[in-house]
PDB file of C-alpha atoms and ligand atoms in Angstrom:
ATOM      1  CA  MET N   1     -46.363 -67.573 -52.111  1.00 56.00           C
ATOM      2  CA  ASN N   2     -44.121 -65.311 -52.839  1.00 48.00           C
ATOM      3  CA  ARG N   3     -45.875 -62.946 -50.671  1.00 53.00           C
ATOM      4  CA  ALA N   4     -43.569 -63.418 -46.311  1.00 73.00           C
ATOM      5  CA  GLY N   5     -46.553 -65.302 -44.048  1.00 95.00           C
ATOM      6  CA  LYS N   6     -47.235 -68.674 -41.822  1.00 98.00           C
ATOM      7  CA  ALA N   7     -48.721 -71.495 -42.746  1.00 98.00           C
ATOM      8  CA  MET N   8     -50.812 -73.882 -40.043  1.00 98.00           C
ATOM      9  CA  ILE N   9     -50.450 -77.338 -40.702  1.00 99.00           C
ATOM     10  CA  THR N  10     -52.445 -80.083 -39.288  1.00 98.00           C
ATOM     11  CA  GLY N  11     -50.539 -83.472 -39.154  1.00 98.00           C
ATOM     12  CA  ALA N  12     -47.312 -82.237 -39.259  1.00 98.00           C
ATOM     13  CA  SER N  13     -45.705 -84.901 -37.154  1.00 98.00           C
ATOM     14  CA  SER N  14     -45.359 -87.331 -40.725  1.00 98.00           C
ATOM     15  CA  GLY N  15     -46.014 -88.268 -43.750  1.00 98.00           C
ATOM     16  CA  ILE N  16     -48.342 -85.619 -46.227  1.00 98.00           C
ATOM     17  CA  GLY N  17     -48.184 -82.976 -43.715  1.00 98.00           C
ATOM     18  CA  ALA N  18     -44.038 -83.221 -42.187  1.00 98.00           C
ATOM     19  CA  VAL N  19     -43.606 -82.742 -46.661  1.00 98.00           C
ATOM     20  CA  TYR N  20     -45.684 -80.094 -46.331  1.00 98.00           C
ATOM     21  CA  ALA N  21     -44.087 -78.215 -44.156  1.00 98.00           C
ATOM     22  CA  ASP N  22     -40.203 -79.318 -45.699  1.00 98.00           C
ATOM     23  CA  GLN N  23     -41.692 -77.032 -48.908  1.00 98.00           C
ATOM     24  CA  LEU N  24     -43.768 -74.369 -47.970  1.00 98.00           C
ATOM     25  CA  ALA N  25     -40.312 -73.949 -45.817  1.00 98.00           C
ATOM     26  CA  ALA N  26     -38.322 -73.895 -48.393  1.00 97.00           C
ATOM     27  CA  ARG N  27     -40.845 -71.286 -50.242  1.00 97.00           C
ATOM     28  CA  GLY N  28     -39.960 -68.867 -46.983  1.00 97.00           C
ATOM     29  CA  LEU N  29     -43.813 -68.937 -45.107  1.00 98.00           C
ATOM     30  CA  ASN N  30     -42.617 -69.351 -41.376  1.00 98.00           C
ATOM     31  CA  LEU N  31     -44.869 -71.803 -39.420  1.00 98.00           C
ATOM     32  CA  ILE N  32     -47.212 -73.708 -36.503  1.00 98.00           C
ATOM     33  CA  LEU N  33     -46.257 -77.299 -36.430  1.00 98.00           C
ATOM     34  CA  VAL N  34     -49.791 -79.088 -35.198  1.00 98.00           C
ATOM     35  CA  ALA N  35     -49.667 -83.031 -34.457  1.00 98.00           C
ATOM     36  CA  ARG N  36     -49.707 -84.489 -31.021  1.00 98.00           C
ATOM     37  CA  ASP N  37     -46.147 -85.965 -30.904  1.00 98.00           C
ATOM     38  CA  HIS N  38     -44.913 -82.738 -29.515  1.00 98.00           C
ATOM     39  CA  ASN N  39     -40.859 -83.949 -30.052  1.00 98.00           C
ATOM     40  CA  ARG N  40     -41.358 -85.408 -32.967  1.00 98.00           C
ATOM     41  CA  LEU N  41     -42.896 -81.765 -35.041  1.00 98.00           C
ATOM     42  CA  GLU N  42     -39.707 -80.233 -32.316  1.00 98.00           C
ATOM     43  CA  ALA N  43     -37.405 -81.762 -34.325  1.00 98.00           C
ATOM     44  CA  ILE N  44     -38.523 -81.427 -37.292  1.00 98.00           C
ATOM     45  CA  ALA N  45     -38.463 -77.780 -36.561  1.00 98.00           C
ATOM     46  CA  GLN N  46     -34.819 -77.299 -35.709  1.00 98.00           C
ATOM     47  CA  ARG N  47     -33.975 -78.878 -38.476  1.00 98.00           C
ATOM     48  CA  LEU N  48     -36.267 -76.557 -40.575  1.00 98.00           C
ATOM     49  CA  ARG N  49     -35.450 -73.403 -39.032  1.00 98.00           C
ATOM     50  CA  HIS N  50     -31.663 -74.970 -39.360  1.00 98.00           C
ATOM     51  CA  THR N  51     -31.530 -75.026 -43.416  1.00 98.00           C
ATOM     52  CA  TYR N  52     -34.662 -72.118 -43.762  1.00 98.00           C
ATOM     53  CA  SER N  53     -33.568 -69.395 -41.934  1.00 97.00           C
ATOM     54  CA  VAL N  54     -37.361 -70.180 -41.081  1.00 98.00           C
ATOM     55  CA  GLU N  55     -39.300 -69.886 -38.144  1.00 98.00           C
ATOM     56  CA  VAL N  56     -41.370 -72.475 -37.083  1.00 98.00           C
ATOM     57  CA  SER N  57     -43.455 -72.858 -33.638  1.00 98.00           C
ATOM     58  CA  CYS N  58     -45.445 -76.369 -33.023  1.00 98.00           C
ATOM     59  CA  LEU N  59     -48.068 -77.103 -30.918  1.00 98.00           C
ATOM     60  CA  GLY N  60     -48.221 -80.648 -29.289  1.00 98.00           C
ATOM     61  CA  VAL N  61     -52.494 -81.244 -29.094  1.00 98.00           C
ATOM     62  CA  ASP N  62     -54.829 -84.222 -29.469  1.00 98.00           C
ATOM     63  CA  LEU N  63     -56.481 -82.189 -32.492  1.00 98.00           C
ATOM     64  CA  THR N  64     -59.716 -84.817 -31.509  1.00 98.00           C
ATOM     65  CA  GLN N  65     -59.529 -83.849 -27.396  1.00 98.00           C
ATOM     66  CA  ALA N  66     -61.369 -80.307 -26.798  1.00 98.00           C
ATOM     67  CA  ALA N  67     -59.319 -78.535 -25.032  1.00 98.00           C
ATOM     68  CA  GLY N  68     -56.489 -79.828 -28.167  1.00 98.00           C
ATOM     69  CA  LEU N  69     -58.952 -78.321 -30.823  1.00 98.00           C
ATOM     70  CA  GLU N  70     -59.834 -74.672 -28.715  1.00 98.00           C
ATOM     71  CA  GLN N  71     -55.671 -74.543 -28.348  1.00 98.00           C
ATOM     72  CA  THR N  72     -55.372 -74.662 -32.043  1.00 98.00           C
ATOM     73  CA  LEU N  73     -58.739 -72.687 -33.505  1.00 98.00           C
ATOM     74  CA  ALA N  74     -57.879 -69.918 -30.344  1.00 98.00           C
ATOM     75  CA  LEU N  75     -54.379 -70.016 -32.535  1.00 98.00           C
ATOM     76  CA  LEU N  76     -55.872 -69.480 -35.855  1.00 97.00           C
ATOM     77  CA  GLU N  77     -57.548 -66.244 -34.459  1.00 96.00           C
ATOM     78  CA  GLN N  78     -54.907 -64.505 -32.383  1.00 96.00           C
ATOM     79  CA  ASP N  79     -51.594 -65.326 -35.066  1.00 97.00           C
ATOM     80  CA  LEU N  80     -51.871 -61.769 -37.382  1.00 95.00           C
ATOM     81  CA  THR N  81     -49.299 -63.456 -38.707  1.00 97.00           C
ATOM     82  CA  LEU N  82     -51.514 -66.648 -40.574  1.00 98.00           C
ATOM     83  CA  THR N  83     -52.149 -66.631 -44.009  1.00 98.00           C
ATOM     84  CA  MET N  84     -52.360 -69.795 -44.496  1.00 98.00           C
ATOM     85  CA  LEU N  85     -54.252 -73.744 -43.172  1.00 98.00           C
ATOM     86  CA  VAL N  86     -52.468 -77.002 -44.499  1.00 99.00           C
ATOM     87  CA  ASN N  87     -55.071 -79.399 -43.043  1.00 99.00           C
ATOM     88  CA  SER N  88     -53.622 -82.104 -43.119  1.00 98.00           C
ATOM     89  CA  ALA N  89     -54.700 -84.040 -40.069  1.00 98.00           C
ATOM     90  CA  GLY N  90     -56.152 -87.959 -40.489  1.00 98.00           C
ATOM     91  CA  ILE N  91     -56.610 -90.904 -40.320  1.00 97.00           C
ATOM     92  CA  SER N  92     -57.232 -94.476 -42.103  1.00 96.00           C
ATOM     93  CA  PRO N  93     -59.071 -97.655 -40.911  1.00 95.00           C
ATOM     94  CA  LYS N  94     -57.569-101.283 -41.765  1.00 92.00           C
ATOM     95  CA  ASP N  95     -61.110-102.833 -43.131  1.00 94.00           C
ATOM     96  CA  PRO N  96     -64.182-102.738 -44.499  1.00 95.00           C
ATOM     97  CA  VAL N  97     -66.883-100.961 -42.381  1.00 97.00           C
ATOM     98  CA  LEU N  98     -68.729-104.430 -41.256  1.00 97.00           C
ATOM     99  CA  GLU N  99     -65.029-105.567 -40.230  1.00 96.00           C
ATOM    100  CA  SER N 100     -64.691-102.070 -37.860  1.00 96.00           C
ATOM    101  CA  GLU N 101     -65.465-101.377 -34.393  1.00 97.00           C
ATOM    102  CA  GLU N 102     -68.129 -98.996 -34.346  1.00 97.00           C
ATOM    103  CA  GLN N 103     -66.442 -96.673 -32.280  1.00 97.00           C
ATOM    104  CA  SER N 104     -63.452 -96.557 -33.519  1.00 97.00           C
ATOM    105  CA  LEU N 105     -65.082 -95.781 -37.576  1.00 98.00           C
ATOM    106  CA  ALA N 106     -66.928 -92.465 -35.256  1.00 98.00           C
ATOM    107  CA  ALA N 107     -63.244 -91.112 -33.997  1.00 98.00           C
ATOM    108  CA  MET N 108     -62.208 -91.250 -37.177  1.00 98.00           C
ATOM    109  CA  VAL N 109     -64.559 -89.106 -38.294  1.00 98.00           C
ATOM    110  CA  ASN N 110     -64.072 -87.113 -35.869  1.00 98.00           C
ATOM    111  CA  LEU N 111     -60.633 -85.345 -36.561  1.00 98.00           C
ATOM    112  CA  ASN N 112     -60.802 -86.292 -40.621  1.00 98.00           C
ATOM    113  CA  VAL N 113     -64.340 -84.500 -40.865  1.00 98.00           C
ATOM    114  CA  ASN N 114     -65.315 -82.441 -37.246  1.00 98.00           C
ATOM    115  CA  VAL N 115     -61.850 -81.547 -36.454  1.00 98.00           C
ATOM    116  CA  LEU N 116     -61.337 -80.759 -40.166  1.00 98.00           C
ATOM    117  CA  HIS N 117     -64.672 -78.118 -40.441  1.00 98.00           C
ATOM    118  CA  ARG N 118     -63.964 -76.678 -37.740  1.00 98.00           C
ATOM    119  CA  LEU N 119     -60.393 -75.168 -38.762  1.00 98.00           C
ATOM    120  CA  THR N 120     -61.298 -74.543 -42.260  1.00 98.00           C
ATOM    121  CA  ILE N 121     -64.677 -72.253 -40.730  1.00 98.00           C
ATOM    122  CA  ARG N 122     -63.225 -70.542 -38.530  1.00 98.00           C
ATOM    123  CA  ALA N 123     -59.881 -69.774 -40.956  1.00 98.00           C
ATOM    124  CA  ALA N 124     -61.668 -69.455 -43.720  1.00 98.00           C
ATOM    125  CA  LYS N 125     -63.765 -66.008 -41.225  1.00 98.00           C
ATOM    126  CA  VAL N 126     -60.670 -65.137 -39.403  1.00 98.00           C
ATOM    127  CA  PHE N 127     -58.735 -64.956 -43.903  1.00 98.00           C
ATOM    128  CA  SER N 128     -62.179 -63.473 -44.861  1.00 98.00           C
ATOM    129  CA  SER N 129     -62.117 -60.734 -42.652  1.00 98.00           C
ATOM    130  CA  ARG N 130     -58.335 -59.638 -43.299  1.00 97.00           C
ATOM    131  CA  SER N 131     -58.882 -60.342 -47.506  1.00 97.00           C
ATOM    132  CA  LEU N 132     -56.015 -62.715 -47.963  1.00 96.00           C
ATOM    133  CA  GLY N 133     -54.719 -65.912 -46.855  1.00 98.00           C
ATOM    134  CA  ALA N 134     -55.533 -70.110 -48.351  1.00 98.00           C
ATOM    135  CA  ILE N 135     -56.846 -72.916 -46.853  1.00 98.00           C
ATOM    136  CA  ILE N 136     -55.472 -76.111 -48.543  1.00 99.00           C
ATOM    137  CA  ASN N 137     -57.428 -80.090 -47.754  1.00 99.00           C
ATOM    138  CA  ILE N 138     -56.267 -83.140 -48.240  1.00 98.00           C
ATOM    139  CA  ALA N 139     -58.717 -85.119 -49.407  1.00 98.00           C
ATOM    140  CA  SER N 140     -58.712 -88.197 -51.265  1.00 98.00           C
ATOM    141  CA  VAL N 141     -59.251 -90.152 -54.900  1.00 98.00           C
ATOM    142  CA  VAL N 142     -61.290 -92.236 -52.670  1.00 98.00           C
ATOM    143  CA  ALA N 143     -63.627 -89.144 -52.819  1.00 98.00           C
ATOM    144  CA  LEU N 144     -64.494 -90.277 -56.183  1.00 98.00           C
ATOM    145  CA  MET N 145     -64.092 -93.666 -56.475  1.00 96.00           C
ATOM    146  CA  PRO N 146     -66.179 -94.413 -52.275  1.00 96.00           C
ATOM    147  CA  GLU N 147     -66.674 -98.084 -53.526  1.00 95.00           C
ATOM    148  CA  LYS N 148     -63.081 -98.873 -53.277  1.00 91.00           C
ATOM    149  CA  PHE N 149     -62.478 -98.905 -50.054  1.00 94.00           C
ATOM    150  CA  ASN N 150     -64.556 -98.956 -46.729  1.00 97.00           C
ATOM    151  CA  GLY N 151     -66.544 -96.418 -47.226  1.00 97.00           C
ATOM    152  CA  SER N 152     -66.415 -93.729 -43.615  1.00 98.00           C
ATOM    153  CA  TYR N 153     -63.427 -92.784 -44.452  1.00 98.00           C
ATOM    154  CA  SER N 154     -64.721 -92.620 -48.463  1.00 98.00           C
ATOM    155  CA  ALA N 155     -67.488 -90.475 -47.305  1.00 98.00           C
ATOM    156  CA  SER N 156     -65.390 -88.262 -44.749  1.00 98.00           C
ATOM    157  CA  LYS N 157     -63.072 -87.376 -48.099  1.00 98.00           C
ATOM    158  CA  SER N 158     -66.093 -86.508 -49.833  1.00 98.00           C
ATOM    159  CA  PHE N 159     -67.049 -84.184 -46.775  1.00 98.00           C
ATOM    160  CA  VAL N 160     -63.311 -82.651 -46.931  1.00 98.00           C
ATOM    161  CA  LEU N 161     -63.870 -82.428 -51.528  1.00 98.00           C
ATOM    162  CA  VAL N 162     -67.633 -80.728 -50.946  1.00 98.00           C
ATOM    163  CA  LEU N 163     -66.434 -78.396 -48.555  1.00 98.00           C
ATOM    164  CA  THR N 164     -63.996 -76.814 -50.341  1.00 98.00           C
ATOM    165  CA  GLN N 165     -65.594 -76.576 -53.570  1.00 98.00           C
ATOM    166  CA  ALA N 166     -69.083 -75.626 -51.681  1.00 98.00           C
ATOM    167  CA  LEU N 167     -66.687 -72.630 -49.913  1.00 98.00           C
ATOM    168  CA  ALA N 168     -64.368 -71.503 -52.861  1.00 98.00           C
ATOM    169  CA  GLY N 169     -67.193 -68.808 -54.320  1.00 97.00           C
ATOM    170  CA  GLU N 170     -68.088 -67.253 -51.630  1.00 97.00           C
ATOM    171  CA  LEU N 171     -64.195 -66.735 -50.535  1.00 98.00           C
ATOM    172  CA  ALA N 172     -63.030 -66.125 -53.747  1.00 98.00           C
ATOM    173  CA  LEU N 173     -65.408 -62.473 -53.246  1.00 98.00           C
ATOM    174  CA  HIS N 174     -62.828 -61.863 -49.914  1.00 98.00           C
ATOM    175  CA  GLY N 175     -59.671 -62.545 -51.668  1.00 98.00           C
ATOM    176  CA  VAL N 176     -59.097 -65.833 -49.962  1.00 98.00           C
ATOM    177  CA  GLN N 177     -57.847 -68.822 -51.675  1.00 98.00           C
ATOM    178  CA  ILE N 178     -58.758 -72.213 -51.526  1.00 98.00           C
ATOM    179  CA  GLN N 179     -57.210 -75.909 -52.373  1.00 98.00           C
ATOM    180  CA  ALA N 180     -58.413 -79.527 -52.237  1.00 99.00           C
ATOM    181  CA  VAL N 181     -55.990 -81.489 -52.592  1.00 99.00           C
ATOM    182  CA  LEU N 182     -57.170 -85.866 -54.077  1.00 98.00           C
ATOM    183  CA  PRO N 183     -54.076 -87.807 -52.758  1.00 98.00           C
ATOM    184  CA  GLY N 184     -53.549 -91.568 -54.554  1.00 98.00           C
ATOM    185  CA  PHE N 185     -52.443 -94.517 -52.729  1.00 97.00           C
ATOM    186  CA  THR N 186     -49.688 -91.916 -50.536  1.00 98.00           C
ATOM    187  CA  ARG N 187     -46.070 -92.951 -48.781  1.00 97.00           C
ATOM    188  CA  THR N 188     -46.344 -92.507 -45.338  1.00 97.00           C
ATOM    189  CA  GLU N 189     -47.780 -94.021 -41.863  1.00 96.00           C
ATOM    190  CA  LEU N 190     -50.938 -94.086 -42.717  1.00 95.00           C
ATOM    191  CA  PHE N 191     -51.295 -97.443 -43.243  1.00 94.00           C
ATOM    192  CA  GLU N 192     -48.715 -98.313 -40.824  1.00 94.00           C
ATOM    193  CA  ARG N 193     -50.865 -96.427 -38.151  1.00 94.00           C
ATOM    194  CA  ALA N 194     -53.841 -98.311 -39.725  1.00 93.00           C
ATOM    195  CA  GLY N 195     -52.624-101.473 -40.077  1.00 93.00           C
ATOM    196  CA  ILE N 196     -52.331-102.007 -43.790  1.00 92.00           C
ATOM    197  CA  ASP N 197     -49.725-103.984 -45.057  1.00 93.00           C
ATOM    198  CA  ILE N 198     -47.842-101.072 -47.926  1.00 94.00           C
ATOM    199  CA  SER N 199     -46.497-104.282 -49.684  1.00 94.00           C
ATOM    200  CA  VAL N 200     -49.509-105.139 -50.653  1.00 94.00           C
ATOM    201  CA  ILE N 201     -50.019-101.996 -52.668  1.00 95.00           C
ATOM    202  CA  PRO N 202     -48.723-102.414 -55.996  1.00 96.00           C
ATOM    203  CA  PRO N 203     -45.972 -99.792 -56.508  1.00 96.00           C
ATOM    204  CA  ASP N 204     -46.742 -97.573 -59.733  1.00 96.00           C
ATOM    205  CA  MET N 205     -49.817 -97.030 -57.027  1.00 97.00           C
ATOM    206  CA  LEU N 206     -48.111 -95.995 -54.500  1.00 97.00           C
ATOM    207  CA  MET N 207     -46.578 -92.018 -54.891  1.00 98.00           C
ATOM    208  CA  ASN N 208     -43.573 -90.741 -53.122  1.00 98.00           C
ATOM    209  CA  ALA N 209     -45.231 -87.775 -50.381  1.00 98.00           C
ATOM    210  CA  SER N 210     -42.487 -85.096 -51.579  1.00 98.00           C
ATOM    211  CA  GLU N 211     -44.138 -85.715 -55.418  1.00 98.00           C
ATOM    212  CA  LEU N 212     -47.677 -85.846 -54.656  1.00 98.00           C
ATOM    213  CA  VAL N 213     -46.654 -82.332 -52.166  1.00 98.00           C
ATOM    214  CA  GLU N 214     -44.853 -80.643 -55.089  1.00 98.00           C
ATOM    215  CA  ALA N 215     -47.416 -81.386 -57.743  1.00 98.00           C
ATOM    216  CA  ALA N 216     -50.117 -80.491 -55.739  1.00 98.00           C
ATOM    217  CA  LEU N 217     -48.322 -76.961 -54.624  1.00 98.00           C
ATOM    218  CA  ILE N 218     -47.808 -76.277 -58.332  1.00 98.00           C
ATOM    219  CA  GLY N 219     -51.992 -76.416 -58.854  1.00 98.00           C
ATOM    220  CA  PHE N 220     -52.168 -74.404 -55.927  1.00 98.00           C
ATOM    221  CA  GLU N 221     -49.846 -72.287 -57.230  1.00 97.00           C
ATOM    222  CA  ARG N 222     -51.447 -71.978 -60.477  1.00 97.00           C
ATOM    223  CA  GLY N 223     -54.777 -71.828 -58.392  1.00 98.00           C
ATOM    224  CA  GLU N 224     -56.566 -74.541 -58.650  1.00 98.00           C
ATOM    225  CA  LEU N 225     -60.017 -75.123 -56.651  1.00 98.00           C
ATOM    226  CA  VAL N 226     -59.086 -79.473 -56.922  1.00 98.00           C
ATOM    227  CA  THR N 227     -55.764 -80.640 -57.288  1.00 98.00           C
ATOM    228  CA  ILE N 228     -55.620 -84.800 -57.914  1.00 98.00           C
ATOM    229  CA  PRO N 229     -51.782 -85.290 -58.583  1.00 98.00           C
ATOM    230  CA  SER N 230     -51.799 -88.302 -60.270  1.00 98.00           C
ATOM    231  CA  LEU N 231     -54.460 -87.588 -63.403  1.00 98.00           C
ATOM    232  CA  VAL N 232     -52.778 -87.442 -66.227  1.00 98.00           C
ATOM    233  CA  ASP N 233     -55.853 -86.295 -68.455  1.00 98.00           C
ATOM    234  CA  LEU N 234     -57.016 -82.687 -67.086  1.00 97.00           C
ATOM    235  CA  ALA N 235     -59.665 -82.887 -69.348  1.00 98.00           C
ATOM    236  CA  LEU N 236     -61.759 -87.009 -67.647  1.00 98.00           C
ATOM    237  CA  TRP N 237     -61.528 -83.800 -64.565  1.00 98.00           C
ATOM    238  CA  ARG N 238     -63.630 -81.170 -66.273  1.00 98.00           C
ATOM    239  CA  SER N 239     -66.294 -83.029 -68.664  1.00 98.00           C
ATOM    240  CA  PHE N 240     -66.677 -84.792 -64.822  1.00 98.00           C
ATOM    241  CA  GLU N 241     -67.734 -81.920 -63.262  1.00 97.00           C
ATOM    242  CA  HIS N 242     -69.044 -80.129 -66.378  1.00 98.00           C
ATOM    243  CA  THR N 243     -71.495 -83.010 -66.526  1.00 98.00           C
ATOM    244  CA  ARG N 244     -71.837 -82.464 -62.208  1.00 97.00           C
ATOM    245  CA  GLN N 245     -72.872 -78.688 -63.573  1.00 96.00           C
ATOM    246  CA  GLN N 246     -75.402 -80.153 -65.542  1.00 98.00           C
ATOM    247  CA  LEU N 247     -77.654 -81.329 -63.585  1.00 98.00           C
ATOM    248  CA  ALA N 248     -77.902 -78.521 -62.053  1.00 97.00           C
ATOM    249  CA  PRO N 249     -81.379 -76.924 -64.258  1.00 97.00           C
ATOM    250  CA  TYR N 250     -82.816 -80.960 -62.328  1.00 97.00           C
ATOM    251  CA  LEU N 251     -82.434 -81.785 -59.885  1.00 97.00           C
ATOM    252  CA  SER N 252     -84.941 -79.844 -57.756  1.00 97.00           C
ATOM    253  CA  LEU N 253     -88.194 -79.074 -59.213  1.00 98.00           C
ATOM    254  CA  GLN N 254     -92.200 -79.003 -58.925  1.00 97.00           C
ATOM    255  CA  HIS N 255     -93.247 -82.606 -59.843  1.00 97.00           C
ATOM    256  CA  PRO N 256     -91.060 -85.892 -60.458  1.00 96.00           C
ATOM    257  CA  ALA N 257     -89.828 -87.151 -62.870  1.00 96.00           C
ATOM    258  CA  PRO N 258     -92.551 -88.950 -64.874  1.00 96.00           C
ATOM    259  CA  ARG N 259     -90.572 -92.346 -64.616  1.00 96.00           C
ATOM    260  CA  TYR N 260     -91.794 -92.144 -60.624  1.00 96.00           C
ATOM    261  CA  PHE N 261     -95.823 -92.164 -61.933  1.00 92.00           C
ATOM    262  CA  ASN N 262     -98.005 -94.727 -60.083  1.00 86.00           C
ATOM    263  CA  THR N 263     -99.306 -96.694 -64.235  1.00 79.00           C
ATOM    264  CA  PRO N 264    -102.566 -98.429 -63.722  1.00 73.00           C
ATOM    265  CA  GLY N 265    -103.054-101.584 -63.940  1.00 62.00           C
TER     266      GLY N 265
HETATM  267  N1  NAP I   1     -51.147 -91.408 -47.924  1.00 80.56           N
HETATM  268  C1  NAP I   1     -52.170 -92.224 -48.380  1.00 80.56           C
HETATM  269  O1  NAP I   1     -51.998 -92.521 -49.204  1.00 80.56           O
HETATM  270  C2  NAP I   1     -53.234 -90.878 -48.192  1.00 80.56           C
HETATM  271  C3  NAP I   1     -53.570 -91.086 -49.765  1.00 80.56           C
HETATM  272  C4  NAP I   1     -55.309 -90.319 -49.287  1.00 80.56           C
HETATM  273  C5  NAP I   1     -55.206 -88.666 -48.724  1.00 80.56           C
HETATM  274  N2  NAP I   1     -54.211 -88.771 -47.991  1.00 80.56           N
HETATM  275  C6  NAP I   1     -54.432 -88.565 -46.371  1.00 80.56           C
HETATM  276  O2  NAP I   1     -53.652 -87.646 -46.135  1.00 80.56           O
HETATM  277  C7  NAP I   1     -54.112 -86.639 -44.525  1.00 80.56           C
HETATM  278  C8  NAP I   1     -52.268 -86.972 -44.096  1.00 80.56           C
HETATM  279  O3  NAP I   1     -52.325 -88.844 -44.255  1.00 80.56           O
HETATM  280  P1  NAP I   1     -50.764 -89.285 -43.786  1.00 80.56           P
HETATM  281  O4  NAP I   1     -50.558 -90.587 -45.774  1.00 80.56           O
HETATM  282  O5  NAP I   1     -49.618 -88.473 -44.114  1.00 80.56           O
HETATM  283  O6  NAP I   1     -50.639 -90.117 -43.171  1.00 80.56           O
HETATM  284  P2  NAP I   1     -49.699 -90.124 -41.245  1.00 80.56           P
HETATM  285  O7  NAP I   1     -48.347 -89.922 -42.175  1.00 80.56           O
HETATM  286  O8  NAP I   1     -49.467 -91.045 -40.374  1.00 80.56           O
HETATM  287  O9  NAP I   1     -49.576 -89.022 -40.966  1.00 80.56           O
HETATM  288  C9  NAP I   1     -51.292 -88.492 -40.481  1.00 80.56           C
HETATM  289  C10 NAP I   1     -50.575 -87.172 -39.069  1.00 80.56           C
HETATM  290  O10 NAP I   1     -51.760 -86.256 -38.267  1.00 80.56           O
HETATM  291  C11 NAP I   1     -51.521 -86.977 -37.118  1.00 80.56           C
HETATM  292  N3  NAP I   1     -52.807 -87.156 -36.507  1.00 80.56           N
HETATM  293  C12 NAP I   1     -52.821 -87.871 -36.227  1.00 80.56           C
HETATM  294  N4  NAP I   1     -53.924 -87.636 -35.301  1.00 80.56           N
HETATM  295  C13 NAP I   1     -53.874 -86.584 -34.433  1.00 80.56           C
HETATM  296  C14 NAP I   1     -54.339 -86.084 -33.855  1.00 80.56           C
HETATM  297  N5  NAP I   1     -56.659 -86.854 -32.839  1.00 80.56           N
HETATM  298  N6  NAP I   1     -54.346 -85.101 -33.397  1.00 80.56           N
HETATM  299  C15 NAP I   1     -53.688 -83.863 -33.638  1.00 80.56           C
HETATM  300  N7  NAP I   1     -52.803 -85.092 -34.660  1.00 80.56           N
HETATM  301  C16 NAP I   1     -53.221 -86.116 -35.676  1.00 80.56           C
HETATM  302  C17 NAP I   1     -50.257 -87.831 -37.025  1.00 80.56           C
HETATM  303  O11 NAP I   1     -49.359 -86.280 -36.351  1.00 80.56           O
HETATM  304  P3  NAP I   1     -49.207 -87.551 -34.349  1.00 80.56           P
HETATM  305  O12 NAP I   1     -49.529 -89.237 -34.369  1.00 80.56           O
HETATM  306  O13 NAP I   1     -48.469 -86.658 -34.453  1.00 80.56           O
HETATM  307  O14 NAP I   1     -50.145 -86.456 -33.844  1.00 80.56           O
HETATM  308  C18 NAP I   1     -50.039 -87.638 -38.178  1.00 80.56           C
HETATM  309  O15 NAP I   1     -48.495 -86.090 -38.264  1.00 80.56           O
HETATM  310  C19 NAP I   1     -54.584 -87.903 -44.101  1.00 80.56           C
HETATM  311  O16 NAP I   1     -56.191 -86.859 -44.487  1.00 80.56           O
HETATM  312  C20 NAP I   1     -55.105 -88.852 -45.353  1.00 80.56           C
HETATM  313  O17 NAP I   1     -56.399 -88.751 -44.796  1.00 80.56           O
HETATM  314  C21 NAP I   1     -53.748 -90.436 -47.260  1.00 80.56           C
END
């Protein structure tokens, strides 16, 4: 990030995305801010231009609408100065799956999964062809603890984590960096938008978005593939990953394991 560059940030009108805008501008990156609320983006852009003397443009689009997504994908491809994509646009449900409307869960999966997937793949191809660039995907700790929250949301965030882990090897061959950030509860508008009272979250479990992004960017600058800002004991994550990798030789074999053989009588 020391070299001059430009970052496209989705979900930049509030919360984690808006803090990325601030902290990347502070590092001297020019920005493209993407979200639906154009007036809000423009107010953020004006402040960042004034404070950090960087170039900031705004794209007020709904990423779940075909036209808005296509416009964003086209910009990713056409702006030859882009060097980073931050996928932060996302929404959360309020209730458990069985108490949620199927349509609203589908709309959430569309933004959290389908939109992020299209943007990530397009950026991966574009940056790889230029042999530079970076992608930061905002997942969630519920990707690791899916039983603790709405299953559709947790699954959407597992998608983000797995996609990021899976692409890392391919991208590294082309000099492109990718990172998944796994926030825990973070003080943003996410809860209010979902209709969740943020005061029910124990304060010792709730991080400020600025602290979260500062830590995530330090992780990024150190080349971390997966950053879990809250996690003090990194050995826990390493041993979890080590155990997962150790499964590899046993996951695809010619015959089922002996415990699945029918025993006579
Ligand atoms: N807050 C947490 O506790 C927490 C924890 C783990 C992970 N996360 C993840 O962090 C990411 C950022 O969320 P946040 O906490 O910062 O929430 P937030 O303050 O509500 O920000 C969400 C952003 O997404 C944008 N957005 C929503 N729908 C959109 C659409 N259809 N098209 C384009 N932009 C859209 C919103 O802007 P507009 O309304 O202007 O479009 C806003 O800028 C999400 O992926 C979320 O799942 C959050």
